CSV table of C-alpha atoms and ligand atoms in Angstrom, one decimal:
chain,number,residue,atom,x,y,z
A,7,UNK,CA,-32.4,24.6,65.7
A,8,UNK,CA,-28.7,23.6,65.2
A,9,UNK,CA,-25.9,26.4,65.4
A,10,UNK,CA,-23.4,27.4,63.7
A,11,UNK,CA,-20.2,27.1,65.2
A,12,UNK,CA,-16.7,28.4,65.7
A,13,UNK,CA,-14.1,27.0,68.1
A,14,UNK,CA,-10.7,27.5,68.0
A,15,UNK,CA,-8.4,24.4,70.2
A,16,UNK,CA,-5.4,26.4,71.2
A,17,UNK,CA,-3.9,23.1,72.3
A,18,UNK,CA,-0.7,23.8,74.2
A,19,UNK,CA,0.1,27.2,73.2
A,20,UNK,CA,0.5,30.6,74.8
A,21,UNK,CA,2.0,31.6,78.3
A,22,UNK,CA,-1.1,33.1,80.7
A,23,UNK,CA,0.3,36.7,79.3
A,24,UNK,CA,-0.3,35.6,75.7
A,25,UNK,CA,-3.2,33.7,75.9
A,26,UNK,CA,-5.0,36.5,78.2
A,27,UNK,CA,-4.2,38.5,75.2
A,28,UNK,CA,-5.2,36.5,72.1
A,29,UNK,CA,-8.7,36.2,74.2
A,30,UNK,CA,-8.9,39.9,74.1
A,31,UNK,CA,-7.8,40.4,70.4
A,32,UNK,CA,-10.6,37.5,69.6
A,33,UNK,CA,-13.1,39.5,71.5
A,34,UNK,CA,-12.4,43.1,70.4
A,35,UNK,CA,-12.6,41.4,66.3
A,36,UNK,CA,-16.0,39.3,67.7
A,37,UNK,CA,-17.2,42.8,68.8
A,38,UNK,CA,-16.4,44.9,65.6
A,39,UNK,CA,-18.0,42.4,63.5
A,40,UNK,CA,-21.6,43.3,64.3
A,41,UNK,CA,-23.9,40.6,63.7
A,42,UNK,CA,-22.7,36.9,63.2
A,43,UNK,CA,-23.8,33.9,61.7
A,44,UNK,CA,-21.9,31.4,64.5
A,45,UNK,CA,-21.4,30.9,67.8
A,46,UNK,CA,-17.1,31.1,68.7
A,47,UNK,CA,-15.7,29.5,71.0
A,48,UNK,CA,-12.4,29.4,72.7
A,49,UNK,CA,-10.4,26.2,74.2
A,50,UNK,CA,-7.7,27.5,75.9
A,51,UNK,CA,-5.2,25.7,78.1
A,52,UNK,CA,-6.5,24.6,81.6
A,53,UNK,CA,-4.7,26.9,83.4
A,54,UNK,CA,-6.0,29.9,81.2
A,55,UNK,CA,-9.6,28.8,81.5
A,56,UNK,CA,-10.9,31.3,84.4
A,57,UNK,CA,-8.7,34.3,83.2
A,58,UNK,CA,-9.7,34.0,79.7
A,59,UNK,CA,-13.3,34.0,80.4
A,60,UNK,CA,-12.6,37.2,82.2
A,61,UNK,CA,-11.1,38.3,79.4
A,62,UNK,CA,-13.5,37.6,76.8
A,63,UNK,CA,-17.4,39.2,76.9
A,64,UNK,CA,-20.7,37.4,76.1
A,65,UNK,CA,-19.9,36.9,72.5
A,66,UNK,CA,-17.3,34.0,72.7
A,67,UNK,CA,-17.7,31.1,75.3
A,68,UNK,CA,-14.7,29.1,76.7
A,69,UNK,CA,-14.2,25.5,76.4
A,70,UNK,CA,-11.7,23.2,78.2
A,71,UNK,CA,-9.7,20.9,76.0
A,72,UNK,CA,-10.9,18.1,78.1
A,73,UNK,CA,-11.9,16.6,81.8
A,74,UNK,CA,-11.3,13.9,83.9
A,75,UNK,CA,-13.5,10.2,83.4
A,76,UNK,CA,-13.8,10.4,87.4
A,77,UNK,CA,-16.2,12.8,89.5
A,78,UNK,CA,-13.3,13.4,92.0
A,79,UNK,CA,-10.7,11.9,94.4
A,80,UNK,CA,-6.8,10.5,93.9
A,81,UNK,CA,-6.5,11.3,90.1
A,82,UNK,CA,-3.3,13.6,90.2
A,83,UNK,CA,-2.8,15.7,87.5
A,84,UNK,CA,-6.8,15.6,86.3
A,85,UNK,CA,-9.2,18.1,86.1
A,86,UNK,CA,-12.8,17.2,87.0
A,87,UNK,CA,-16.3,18.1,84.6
A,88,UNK,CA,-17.3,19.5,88.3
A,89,UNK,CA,-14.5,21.9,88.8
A,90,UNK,CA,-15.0,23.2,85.3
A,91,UNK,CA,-18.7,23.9,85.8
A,92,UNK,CA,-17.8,25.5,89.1
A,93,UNK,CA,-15.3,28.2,87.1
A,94,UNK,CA,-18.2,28.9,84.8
A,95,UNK,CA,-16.6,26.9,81.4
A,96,UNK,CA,-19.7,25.9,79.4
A,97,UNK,CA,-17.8,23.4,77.5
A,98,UNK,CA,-15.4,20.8,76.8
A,99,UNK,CA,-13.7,19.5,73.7
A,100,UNK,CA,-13.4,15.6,74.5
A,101,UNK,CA,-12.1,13.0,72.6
A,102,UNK,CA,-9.4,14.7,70.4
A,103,UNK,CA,-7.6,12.7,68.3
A,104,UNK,CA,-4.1,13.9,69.6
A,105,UNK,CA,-6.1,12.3,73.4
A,106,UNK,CA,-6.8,9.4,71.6
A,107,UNK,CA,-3.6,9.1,70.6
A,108,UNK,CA,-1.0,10.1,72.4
A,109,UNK,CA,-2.8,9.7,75.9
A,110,UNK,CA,-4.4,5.9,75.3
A,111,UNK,CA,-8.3,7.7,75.3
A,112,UNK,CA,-10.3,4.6,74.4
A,113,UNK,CA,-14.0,4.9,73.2
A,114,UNK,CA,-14.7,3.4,76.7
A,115,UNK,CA,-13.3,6.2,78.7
A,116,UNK,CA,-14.5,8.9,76.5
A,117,UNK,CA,-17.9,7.8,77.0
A,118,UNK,CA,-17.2,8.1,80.8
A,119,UNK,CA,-15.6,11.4,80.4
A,120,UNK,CA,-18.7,12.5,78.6
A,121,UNK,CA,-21.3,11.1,80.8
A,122,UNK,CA,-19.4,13.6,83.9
A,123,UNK,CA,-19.2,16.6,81.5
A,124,UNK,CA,-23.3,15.6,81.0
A,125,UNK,CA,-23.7,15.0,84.4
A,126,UNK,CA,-22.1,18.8,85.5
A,127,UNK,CA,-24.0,20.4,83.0
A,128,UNK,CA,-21.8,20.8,80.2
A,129,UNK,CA,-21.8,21.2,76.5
A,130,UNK,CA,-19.6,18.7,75.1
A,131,UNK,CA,-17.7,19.0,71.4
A,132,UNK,CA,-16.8,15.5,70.6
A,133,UNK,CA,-14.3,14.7,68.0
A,134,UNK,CA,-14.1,11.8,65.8
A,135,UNK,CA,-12.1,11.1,62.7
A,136,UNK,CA,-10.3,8.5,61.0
A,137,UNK,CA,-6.4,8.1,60.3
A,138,UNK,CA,-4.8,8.3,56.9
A,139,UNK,CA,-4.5,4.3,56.6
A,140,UNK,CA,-8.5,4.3,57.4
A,141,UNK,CA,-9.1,6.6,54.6
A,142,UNK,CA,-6.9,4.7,52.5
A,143,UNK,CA,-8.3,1.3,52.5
A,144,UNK,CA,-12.1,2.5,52.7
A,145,UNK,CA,-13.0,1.5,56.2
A,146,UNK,CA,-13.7,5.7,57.4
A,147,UNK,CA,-17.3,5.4,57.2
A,148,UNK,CA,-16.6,2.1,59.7
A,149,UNK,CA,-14.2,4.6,62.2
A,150,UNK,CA,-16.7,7.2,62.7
A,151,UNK,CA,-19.6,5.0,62.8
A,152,UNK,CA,-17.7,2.9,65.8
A,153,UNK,CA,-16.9,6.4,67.2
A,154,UNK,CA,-20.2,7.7,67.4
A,155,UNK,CA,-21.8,4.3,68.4
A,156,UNK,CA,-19.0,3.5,71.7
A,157,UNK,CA,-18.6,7.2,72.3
A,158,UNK,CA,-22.1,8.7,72.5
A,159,UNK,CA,-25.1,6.3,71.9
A,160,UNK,CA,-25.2,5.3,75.6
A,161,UNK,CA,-26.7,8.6,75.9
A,162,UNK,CA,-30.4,9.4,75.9
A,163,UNK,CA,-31.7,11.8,73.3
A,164,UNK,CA,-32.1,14.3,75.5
A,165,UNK,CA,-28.7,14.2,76.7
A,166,UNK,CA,-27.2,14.2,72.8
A,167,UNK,CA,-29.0,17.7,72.6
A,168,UNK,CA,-25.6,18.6,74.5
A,169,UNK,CA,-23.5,17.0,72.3
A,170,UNK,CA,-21.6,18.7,69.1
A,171,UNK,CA,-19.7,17.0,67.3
A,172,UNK,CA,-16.8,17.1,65.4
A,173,UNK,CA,-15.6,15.4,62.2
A,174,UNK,CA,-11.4,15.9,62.1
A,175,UNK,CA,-9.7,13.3,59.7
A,176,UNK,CA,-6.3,12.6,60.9
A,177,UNK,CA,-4.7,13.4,58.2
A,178,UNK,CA,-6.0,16.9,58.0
A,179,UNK,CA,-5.1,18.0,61.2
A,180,UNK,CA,-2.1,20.0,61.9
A,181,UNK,CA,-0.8,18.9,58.3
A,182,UNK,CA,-2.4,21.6,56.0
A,183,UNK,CA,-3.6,19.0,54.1
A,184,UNK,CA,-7.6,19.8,53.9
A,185,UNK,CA,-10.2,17.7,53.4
A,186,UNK,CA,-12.3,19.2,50.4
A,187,UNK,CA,-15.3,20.2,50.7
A,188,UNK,CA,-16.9,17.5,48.8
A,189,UNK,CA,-15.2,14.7,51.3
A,190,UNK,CA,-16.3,16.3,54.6
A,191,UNK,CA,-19.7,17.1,53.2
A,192,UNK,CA,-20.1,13.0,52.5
A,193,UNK,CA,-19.3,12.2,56.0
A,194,UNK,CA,-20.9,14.7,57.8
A,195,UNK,CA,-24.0,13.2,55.6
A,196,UNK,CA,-23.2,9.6,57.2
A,197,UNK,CA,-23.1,10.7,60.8
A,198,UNK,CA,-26.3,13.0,60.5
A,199,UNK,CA,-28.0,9.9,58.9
A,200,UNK,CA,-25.8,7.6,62.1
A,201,UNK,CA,-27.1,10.1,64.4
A,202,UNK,CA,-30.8,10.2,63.0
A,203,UNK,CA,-31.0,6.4,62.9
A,204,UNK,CA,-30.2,6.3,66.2
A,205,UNK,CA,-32.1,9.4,68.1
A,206,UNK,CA,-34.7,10.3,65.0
A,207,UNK,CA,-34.4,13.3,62.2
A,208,UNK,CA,-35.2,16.2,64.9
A,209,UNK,CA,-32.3,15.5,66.8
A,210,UNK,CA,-29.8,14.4,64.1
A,211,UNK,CA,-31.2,18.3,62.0
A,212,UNK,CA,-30.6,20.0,65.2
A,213,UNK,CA,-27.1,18.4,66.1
A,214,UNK,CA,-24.2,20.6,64.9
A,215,UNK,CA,-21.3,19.0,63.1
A,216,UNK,CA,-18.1,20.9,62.7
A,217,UNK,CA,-15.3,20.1,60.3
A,218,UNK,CA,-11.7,20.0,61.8
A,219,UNK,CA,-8.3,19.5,60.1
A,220,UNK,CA,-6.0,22.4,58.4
A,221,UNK,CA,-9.2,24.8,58.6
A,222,UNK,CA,-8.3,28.3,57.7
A,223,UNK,CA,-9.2,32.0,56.4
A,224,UNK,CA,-9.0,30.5,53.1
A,225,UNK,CA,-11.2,27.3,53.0
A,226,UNK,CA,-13.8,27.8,55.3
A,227,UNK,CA,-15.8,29.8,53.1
A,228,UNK,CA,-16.4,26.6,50.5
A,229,UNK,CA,-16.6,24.2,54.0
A,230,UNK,CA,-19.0,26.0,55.6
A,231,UNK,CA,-21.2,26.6,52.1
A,232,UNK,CA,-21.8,22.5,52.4
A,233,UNK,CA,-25.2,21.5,53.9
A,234,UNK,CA,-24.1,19.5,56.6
A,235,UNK,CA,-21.0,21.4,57.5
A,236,UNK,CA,-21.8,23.6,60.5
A,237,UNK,CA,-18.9,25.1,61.2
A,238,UNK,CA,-15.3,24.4,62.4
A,239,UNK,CA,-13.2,23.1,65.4
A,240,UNK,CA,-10.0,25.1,64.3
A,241,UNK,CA,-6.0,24.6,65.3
A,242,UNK,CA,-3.6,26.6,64.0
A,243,UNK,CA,-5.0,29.4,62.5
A,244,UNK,CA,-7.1,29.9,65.6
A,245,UNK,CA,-3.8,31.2,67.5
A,246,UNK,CA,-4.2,34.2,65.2
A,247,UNK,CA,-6.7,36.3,65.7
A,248,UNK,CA,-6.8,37.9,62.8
A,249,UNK,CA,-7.2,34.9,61.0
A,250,UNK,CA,-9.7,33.2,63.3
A,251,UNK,CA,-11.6,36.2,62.9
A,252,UNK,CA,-11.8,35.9,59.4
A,253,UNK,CA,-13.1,32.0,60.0
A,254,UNK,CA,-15.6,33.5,62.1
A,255,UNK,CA,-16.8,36.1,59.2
A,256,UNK,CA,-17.1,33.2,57.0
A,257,UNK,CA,-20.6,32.2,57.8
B,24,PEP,C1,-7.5,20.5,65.7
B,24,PEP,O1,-6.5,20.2,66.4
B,24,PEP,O2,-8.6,20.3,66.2
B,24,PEP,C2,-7.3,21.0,64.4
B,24,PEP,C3,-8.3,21.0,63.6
B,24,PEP,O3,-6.0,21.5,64.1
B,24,PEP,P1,-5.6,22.3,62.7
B,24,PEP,O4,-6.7,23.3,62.4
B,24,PEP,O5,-4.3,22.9,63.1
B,24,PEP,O6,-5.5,21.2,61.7
């Protein structure tokens, strides 16, 4: 069965102190809220990664924001899919478009960095979107579709049953300009039907999609109401607890 699914990306935001804190204000609102429809998940900072999980209980799981493309050796600066599994971090955001972006992360090396988070045992969250040109002129269906195939189809199907993915259009993200409901629900369709005529119906029905870009306490409600929309990989407003709770409660 596919989950539902809350993550907040807290990018790179928050001193230890803060962060440590937000954890446990994100927590305390999981807690009161009895029963919920979603998974939640934090992605703090690297460096926050083991206190955070300290600070948070059984009810929100940490993710990194990503890992290294190597298993180990002279890569200064990375942090290995190994060395997250050995703090205990179930998962790892890969392929974000600001990664893609501003850090060079072709299809080719997020397909290795996924293979080592597979390989250690790790739930991956992998983003895809297209940018505001790409949505433009048409070609979006062509982005994600290229995504999906050069990120994730070297993987076997049993392998893709660790794989969530995101859908975050450029555009939306960071710019409070939301995709509506009606335009994620049409791509989430396309890669559940990319995804199914690649691995079969079981696996593309049990693979959950989350929608990314200018989320809040607002929209999520008429997001998350679409069929294919199973929940949110959230910026901004997941620095908030108050307001990422309220995400959270919108299942
Ligand atoms: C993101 O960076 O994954 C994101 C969706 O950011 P925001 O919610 O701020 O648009």
């Amino acid at each position: 069965m596919k989950r539902n699914i809350v993550a907040g990306n807290w990018k790179m935001n928050k001193s230890l102190a803060e962060g440590v804190q937000l954890a446990k204000d994100v927590n305390a609102a999981v807690e009161s809220a009895g029963v919920l429809k979603c998974d939640v998940i934090v992605a703090p900072p690297f460096l926050h990664l083991t206190e955070v999980s300290k600070a948070v209980g059984k009810k929100v799981a940490v993710s990194a924001q990503n890992c290294a493309a190597e298993a180990s050796g002279a890569y200064t600066g990375e942090v290995s899919a190994a060395m997250l599994k050995s703090a205990n971090i179930p998962y790892t955001i890969i392929g974000h478009s600001e990664r893609r972006t501003y850090y060079g992360e072709t299809d080719a090396i997020l397909a290795k960095k996924t293979g080592q988070a597979l390989a250690n045992g790790l739930k991956v969250i992998f983003c895809i979107g297209e940018e505001l040109s790409q949505r433009d002129n048409g070609k979006y269906f062509d982005v994600v579709k290229g995504q999906i195939e050069n990120g994730l189809f070297q993987l076997s199907a049993d392998e893709f049953k660790s794989i969530v993915v995101a859908y975050e259009p450029v555009w939306a993200i960071g710019t409070g300009r939301t995709a509506t409901s009606e335009q994620a629900q049409e791509v989430h369709a396309f890669i559940r039907k990319t995804i199914a005529d690649k691995y079969g119906k079981e696996v593309a029905d049990d693979t959950s999609i989350l929608y990314g870009g200018s989320c809040n306490e607002n929209n999520a409600n008429e997001l998350f109401a679409q069929p294919d929309i199973d929940g949110g990989l959230i910026g901004g407003a997941s620095l908030v607890a108050d307001k990422f709770i309220k995400i959270v409660t919108a299942f």
